[in-house]
Each structure stands twice: as structure tokens, then as C-alpha cells.
Amino acid sequence: MSDSFQTAVVTGASRGFGRAIAAALVATGARVVGIARDEQQLRAVHDELGEGFTPVAADATDEALAQDAIREHRPGLLVLNAGVTPHMAPIHEQTWETFSRNWHADTRHVFTWTRAALREPLAPGSVVVAMSSGAVLGGSPLSGGYASAKAAIRYMRGYAAGESERAGLNIRFVTLLPQLTPLGGVGSVGVAGYAARQGVDRDTFVEGLRPILTPEQVAKAVVEIAGDPDSAAEYQINGAGLRPIS
């Protein structure tokens, strides 16, 4: 990893993709500031990764948090991974509150940190990697507004990249779209819901997803993207590997 990325901020760092990404970055020698709501889980990550991991128990949608973290730590890399598990139900069994859950967490936190990255701004050469979802390409009829919330993250990447270019900031914005996987918290709930919808057991449904995407593959992809100044703007990732979209 280049000197520009000796400090990284990872949101949603207490479990799943975020925890794996934090571990992969620490392994490169980077100092990682990991943000999540669950203090106990963050302490467990710190115990595992050591002094290279700084836990911050907080709400990643907090605007003051984003501004303060960027000013204090001067990260060369932001990995915007935080989010909530969607409410799994068909649209007619949703309420607006359950349907919009991911807009208020996933999308809002990416907006908050993207805005802070441009306004502070991050140093030239910095990278912002935002986690979208493969669901934006095919929809997600059982997870309310999840797919649309993740699609908005794709649009924000493009808007932010344009503003970075207009202002000569040289901040790189990248979006990653992971395939559904049973090895993540959100994915595990999704697998159970869609297996039931299809009238098959969980194992049968999982067979249709092979090769299975792992958190470690996602983490490796983030490290590679962050270190490649010529990376694409968007990538899909599944168990077979990383594929640029644009």
C-alpha cells in the first residue's frame, strides 16, 4: 500500500465485510480507524488486530463525526461499508418506515462522508470506496428499498467524482457491487428470505450462488482498488472475482 493510504477509515468495521476489510488493511501496515455502533464488537476487533486498529463506537451517519474523523486522522482512504439489515417482506407487507430503512442508514452515511470528503477536502490522491450491491442490477423484491438505496450510492459516486474533477481535488471515488452471499450478516438474511420465497431449503438456494463470495475476497478487492490509481469507477464482485463495470 502506498504512503497515501497509511491511514484509512472503515465504517461498519465491527463485522462482515467491514471487519475483513479492516483486517486486510492493517495487514498492509495501514492504521485503520474502525467505526460501528457496537462497542463490544469493536473491542473484539481491536483485540484481534492490535494497535493498528482504532475503534470508534458511533453512528456513521453523524455529520460531525465524519468531519471530525477526517480532520483528526487525515485518512487517505475511506471505505464506506456501514448499513443495516433490510426488512424482508414483499412490498405490500412493508410500511414506509421498513421500506426506507436502508435509505436512512446505508445511503445517508455514504452521503455524509462523501460530502465531508469534498468539503474538507481529503488530500489529493485519496480514495473513497463505497459499498453498493449487486441487487441494484436485478432488484430485490423482498428487501424493501434496499436495491434503490444502494443504487443511489452508485449515483452519488458519479456526482462526487465530477465535483472532484471540477475542483481539481484529485480524489478518486469507486463503487463496489458485491453479489449476495450467505457469509455476511445482510446476505445471510437475504438468502433465508429468498430461499423461502422459492420454496427451497437454504442449502439448495446457496448452491445456486456458487462460487460463494467471501468477506476476505471483498477485502482483497478493496486493497487492490485503493492501491491502483488506474482502477475503474465501478466493480462487480462475486465468488469468481472482480469485474469492472465502467
Tab-separated table of C-alpha atoms in Angstrom:
chain	number	residue	atom	x	y	z
A	1	MET	CA	0.000	0.000	0.000
A	2	SER	CA	1.297	3.442	-0.888
A	3	ASP	CA	2.192	6.079	1.680
A	4	SER	CA	-1.051	7.900	0.832
A	5	PHE	CA	-3.043	5.143	2.479
A	6	GLN	CA	-1.204	4.719	5.754
A	7	THR	CA	-4.423	5.802	7.470
A	8	ALA	CA	-7.855	4.517	6.500
A	9	VAL	CA	-11.351	4.935	7.906
A	10	VAL	CA	-13.686	1.949	7.594
A	11	THR	CA	-17.350	2.267	8.523
A	12	GLY	CA	-19.285	-0.798	9.588
A	13	ALA	CA	-15.976	-2.245	10.769
A	14	SER	CA	-17.282	-4.478	13.547
A	15	ARG	CA	-18.423	-7.438	11.435
A	16	GLY	CA	-18.767	-8.951	7.974
A	17	PHE	CA	-17.175	-7.146	5.037
A	18	GLY	CA	-16.069	-4.208	7.190
A	19	ARG	CA	-14.205	-6.354	9.682
A	20	ALA	CA	-12.455	-8.258	6.893
A	21	ILE	CA	-11.528	-5.006	5.139
A	22	ALA	CA	-10.102	-3.576	8.364
A	23	ALA	CA	-8.034	-6.736	8.887
A	24	ALA	CA	-6.683	-6.661	5.329
A	25	LEU	CA	-5.705	-3.007	5.615
A	26	VAL	CA	-3.983	-3.494	8.975
A	27	ALA	CA	-2.075	-6.397	7.424
A	28	THR	CA	-0.641	-3.967	4.836
A	29	GLY	CA	0.676	-1.758	7.622
A	30	ALA	CA	-2.101	0.818	7.466
A	31	ARG	CA	-3.586	2.379	10.580
A	32	VAL	CA	-7.328	1.781	10.492
A	33	VAL	CA	-9.984	3.810	12.268
A	34	GLY	CA	-12.961	1.468	12.506
A	35	ILE	CA	-16.417	2.907	13.072
A	36	ALA	CA	-19.524	0.982	14.153
A	37	ARG	CA	-22.311	1.258	16.684
A	38	ASP	CA	-21.453	-1.858	18.702
A	39	GLU	CA	-18.649	-1.043	21.140
A	40	GLN	CA	-18.254	-4.623	22.327
A	41	GLN	CA	-17.800	-5.965	18.796
A	42	LEU	CA	-15.321	-3.197	18.017
A	43	ARG	CA	-13.293	-4.101	21.108
A	44	ALA	CA	-13.174	-7.681	19.852
A	45	VAL	CA	-11.808	-6.448	16.502
A	46	HIS	CA	-9.194	-4.390	18.329
A	47	ASP	CA	-8.197	-7.433	20.393
A	48	GLU	CA	-7.755	-9.382	17.159
A	49	LEU	CA	-5.958	-6.743	15.086
A	50	GLY	CA	-3.967	-4.900	17.744
A	51	GLU	CA	-2.842	-1.295	17.913
A	52	GLY	CA	-3.171	-0.834	14.159
A	53	PHE	CA	-6.940	-0.675	14.685
A	54	THR	CA	-8.536	2.288	16.445
A	55	PRO	CA	-12.168	1.554	17.417
A	56	VAL	CA	-14.754	4.347	17.385
A	57	ALA	CA	-18.210	3.417	18.625
A	58	ALA	CA	-20.529	5.866	16.887
A	59	ASP	CA	-23.314	6.348	14.363
A	60	ALA	CA	-21.708	6.536	10.906
A	61	THR	CA	-24.486	8.835	9.657
A	62	ASP	CA	-23.385	11.586	12.071
A	63	GLU	CA	-22.144	14.596	10.088
A	64	ALA	CA	-19.976	15.920	12.923
A	65	LEU	CA	-18.345	12.514	13.286
A	66	ALA	CA	-17.399	12.426	9.601
A	67	GLN	CA	-15.946	15.933	9.676
A	68	ASP	CA	-14.031	15.357	12.903
A	69	ALA	CA	-12.635	11.988	11.797
A	70	ILE	CA	-11.336	13.421	8.533
A	71	ARG	CA	-9.776	16.429	10.261
A	72	GLU	CA	-8.219	14.425	13.084
A	73	HIS	CA	-6.977	11.358	11.225
A	74	ARG	CA	-6.409	12.738	7.691
A	75	PRO	CA	-7.184	9.390	6.044
A	76	GLY	CA	-6.017	8.639	2.532
A	77	LEU	CA	-8.748	6.029	2.195
A	78	LEU	CA	-12.413	5.971	3.197
A	79	VAL	CA	-14.271	2.666	2.963
A	80	LEU	CA	-17.992	3.360	3.321
A	81	ASN	CA	-19.428	-0.001	4.251
A	82	ALA	CA	-21.885	0.671	7.088
A	83	GLY	CA	-25.509	-0.340	6.684
A	84	VAL	CA	-28.469	-2.062	8.264
A	85	THR	CA	-30.199	-5.334	7.534
A	86	PRO	CA	-33.293	-4.696	5.407
A	87	HIS	CA	-36.747	-5.740	6.499
A	88	MET	CA	-37.517	-8.845	4.452
A	89	ALA	CA	-41.082	-8.799	3.143
A	90	PRO	CA	-42.911	-8.207	-0.169
A	91	ILE	CA	-43.824	-4.608	-0.876
A	92	HIS	CA	-47.454	-4.886	0.220
A	93	GLU	CA	-46.327	-6.139	3.629
A	94	GLN	CA	-43.884	-3.262	4.146
A	95	THR	CA	-44.544	0.073	5.812
A	96	TRP	CA	-42.790	3.205	4.624
A	97	GLU	CA	-40.604	3.001	7.739
A	98	THR	CA	-39.444	-0.543	6.955
A	99	PHE	CA	-39.197	0.102	3.202
A	100	SER	CA	-36.944	3.151	3.650
A	101	ARG	CA	-34.703	1.666	6.353
A	102	ASN	CA	-31.623	1.414	4.133
A	103	TRP	CA	-32.061	4.938	2.804
A	104	HIS	CA	-31.721	6.270	6.348
A	105	ALA	CA	-28.590	4.255	7.102
A	106	ASP	CA	-26.653	2.967	4.074
A	107	THR	CA	-27.398	5.847	1.701
A	108	ARG	CA	-27.348	8.597	4.306
A	109	HIS	CA	-23.954	7.599	5.683
A	110	VAL	CA	-22.406	7.483	2.189
A	111	PHE	CA	-23.855	10.928	1.509
A	112	THR	CA	-22.499	12.235	4.825
A	113	TRP	CA	-18.944	11.004	4.308
A	114	THR	CA	-18.858	11.873	0.600
A	115	ARG	CA	-19.921	15.424	1.390
A	116	ALA	CA	-17.304	15.705	4.134
A	117	ALA	CA	-14.600	14.298	1.840
A	118	LEU	CA	-15.302	17.024	-0.741
A	119	ARG	CA	-15.788	19.896	1.687
A	120	GLU	CA	-12.789	19.288	3.951
A	121	PRO	CA	-11.350	18.078	1.493
A	122	LEU	CA	-9.371	14.839	1.586
A	123	ALA	CA	-5.795	15.129	0.344
A	124	PRO	CA	-5.079	14.792	-3.395
A	125	GLY	CA	-4.697	11.140	-4.328
A	126	SER	CA	-7.124	9.964	-1.652
A	127	VAL	CA	-9.675	7.270	-2.427
A	128	VAL	CA	-13.291	6.794	-1.338
A	129	VAL	CA	-14.665	3.262	-1.815
A	130	ALA	CA	-18.437	2.988	-1.261
A	131	MET	CA	-20.208	-0.329	-0.896
A	132	SER	CA	-23.248	-0.679	-3.133
A	133	SER	CA	-24.796	-4.064	-4.011
A	134	GLY	CA	-25.340	-6.431	-6.889
A	135	ALA	CA	-29.038	-6.021	-6.064
A	136	VAL	CA	-29.047	-2.713	-7.945
A	137	LEU	CA	-28.689	-4.623	-11.216
A	138	GLY	CA	-31.513	-7.076	-10.666
A	139	GLY	CA	-33.677	-5.628	-7.923
A	140	SER	CA	-34.522	-7.085	-4.531
A	141	PRO	CA	-38.288	-7.626	-4.233
A	142	LEU	CA	-38.133	-8.883	-0.647
A	143	SER	CA	-35.920	-6.210	0.878
A	144	GLY	CA	-37.961	-3.042	0.532
A	145	GLY	CA	-35.950	-0.054	-0.642
A	146	TYR	CA	-32.595	-1.837	-0.322
A	147	ALA	CA	-31.813	-2.002	-4.060
A	148	SER	CA	-32.841	1.604	-4.667
A	149	ALA	CA	-30.872	2.805	-1.643
A	150	LYS	CA	-27.795	1.046	-2.986
A	151	ALA	CA	-28.465	2.416	-6.497
A	152	ALA	CA	-28.403	5.936	-5.061
A	153	ILE	CA	-24.903	5.197	-3.776
A	154	ARG	CA	-23.831	4.485	-7.362
A	155	TYR	CA	-25.218	7.829	-8.500
A	156	MET	CA	-23.519	9.671	-5.645
A	157	ARG	CA	-20.182	8.208	-6.686
A	158	GLY	CA	-20.584	9.738	-10.126
A	159	TYR	CA	-21.695	13.101	-8.748
A	160	ALA	CA	-18.763	13.198	-6.315
A	161	ALA	CA	-16.223	12.209	-8.964
A	162	GLY	CA	-17.497	15.023	-11.174
A	163	GLU	CA	-17.194	17.596	-8.396
A	164	SER	CA	-13.709	16.351	-7.506
A	165	GLU	CA	-12.654	16.835	-11.113
A	166	ARG	CA	-14.304	20.263	-11.377
A	167	ALA	CA	-12.490	21.491	-8.268
A	168	GLY	CA	-9.165	19.839	-9.135
A	169	LEU	CA	-9.200	17.856	-5.887
A	170	ASN	CA	-7.846	14.606	-7.356
A	171	ILE	CA	-9.954	12.446	-5.029
A	172	ARG	CA	-10.869	9.101	-6.560
A	173	PHE	CA	-14.370	7.692	-5.950
A	174	VAL	CA	-15.091	3.998	-6.555
A	175	THR	CA	-18.193	1.857	-6.001
A	176	LEU	CA	-18.145	-1.876	-5.303
A	177	LEU	CA	-21.199	-4.085	-6.005
A	178	PRO	CA	-20.931	-7.409	-4.124
A	179	GLN	CA	-23.034	-10.435	-5.007
A	180	LEU	CA	-25.436	-11.874	-2.445
A	181	THR	CA	-23.521	-14.163	-0.088
A	182	PRO	CA	-24.540	-16.247	2.920
A	183	LEU	CA	-21.256	-15.289	4.613
A	184	GLY	CA	-22.359	-11.775	5.589
A	185	GLY	CA	-24.982	-10.541	8.019
A	186	VAL	CA	-27.200	-8.881	5.416
A	187	GLY	CA	-26.588	-11.653	2.900
A	188	SER	CA	-27.469	-14.405	5.338
A	189	VAL	CA	-30.860	-12.821	5.988
A	190	GLY	CA	-31.382	-12.340	2.257
A	191	VAL	CA	-30.504	-15.957	1.487
A	192	ALA	CA	-33.028	-17.205	4.042
A	193	GLY	CA	-35.748	-14.924	2.682
A	194	TYR	CA	-35.257	-15.766	-0.980
A	195	ALA	CA	-34.906	-19.481	-0.294
A	196	ALA	CA	-38.294	-19.404	1.433
A	197	ARG	CA	-39.792	-17.366	-1.426
A	198	GLN	CA	-38.629	-20.016	-3.915
A	199	GLY	CA	-39.859	-22.851	-1.703
A	200	VAL	CA	-36.405	-24.444	-1.336
A	201	ASP	CA	-34.194	-25.012	1.671
A	202	ARG	CA	-31.280	-22.724	2.423
A	203	ASP	CA	-28.599	-25.146	1.248
A	204	THR	CA	-30.296	-25.638	-2.101
A	205	PHE	CA	-30.537	-21.897	-2.638
A	206	VAL	CA	-26.883	-21.406	-1.678
A	207	GLU	CA	-25.832	-23.982	-4.278
A	208	GLY	CA	-27.161	-21.613	-6.930
A	209	LEU	CA	-24.842	-18.865	-5.697
A	210	ARG	CA	-21.599	-20.816	-6.073
A	211	PRO	CA	-18.807	-19.901	-6.138
A	212	ILE	CA	-19.596	-18.172	-2.851
A	213	LEU	CA	-18.272	-14.660	-2.307
A	214	THR	CA	-16.286	-14.364	0.945
A	215	PRO	CA	-15.589	-11.286	3.079
A	216	GLU	CA	-11.889	-11.916	2.513
A	217	GLN	CA	-12.363	-11.609	-1.270
A	218	VAL	CA	-14.136	-8.288	-0.787
A	219	ALA	CA	-11.344	-7.082	1.499
A	220	LYS	CA	-8.667	-8.074	-1.002
A	221	ALA	CA	-10.541	-6.241	-3.744
A	222	VAL	CA	-10.745	-3.045	-1.675
A	223	VAL	CA	-6.996	-3.120	-1.003
A	224	GLU	CA	-6.268	-3.666	-4.697
A	225	ILE	CA	-8.621	-0.902	-5.838
A	226	ALA	CA	-7.256	1.572	-3.291
A	227	GLY	CA	-3.721	0.956	-4.453
A	228	ASP	CA	-4.454	1.209	-8.176
A	229	PRO	CA	-4.641	4.795	-9.464
A	230	ASP	CA	-5.979	3.474	-12.767
A	231	SER	CA	-8.837	1.469	-11.242
A	232	ALA	CA	-12.290	1.567	-12.803
A	233	ALA	CA	-15.067	3.646	-11.276
A	234	GLU	CA	-17.320	0.662	-10.517
A	235	TYR	CA	-16.814	-3.026	-9.969
A	236	GLN	CA	-18.988	-6.066	-9.511
A	237	ILE	CA	-17.558	-8.783	-7.295
A	238	ASN	CA	-18.701	-12.371	-6.838
A	239	GLY	CA	-17.057	-15.630	-5.868
A	240	ALA	CA	-15.361	-15.799	-9.271
A	241	GLY	CA	-13.613	-12.467	-8.820
A	242	LEU	CA	-13.703	-8.766	-9.601
A	243	ARG	CA	-15.160	-7.330	-12.813
A	244	PRO	CA	-15.102	-3.665	-13.823
A	245	ILE	CA	-18.432	-2.166	-14.866
A	246	SER	CA	-17.099	1.207	-16.009
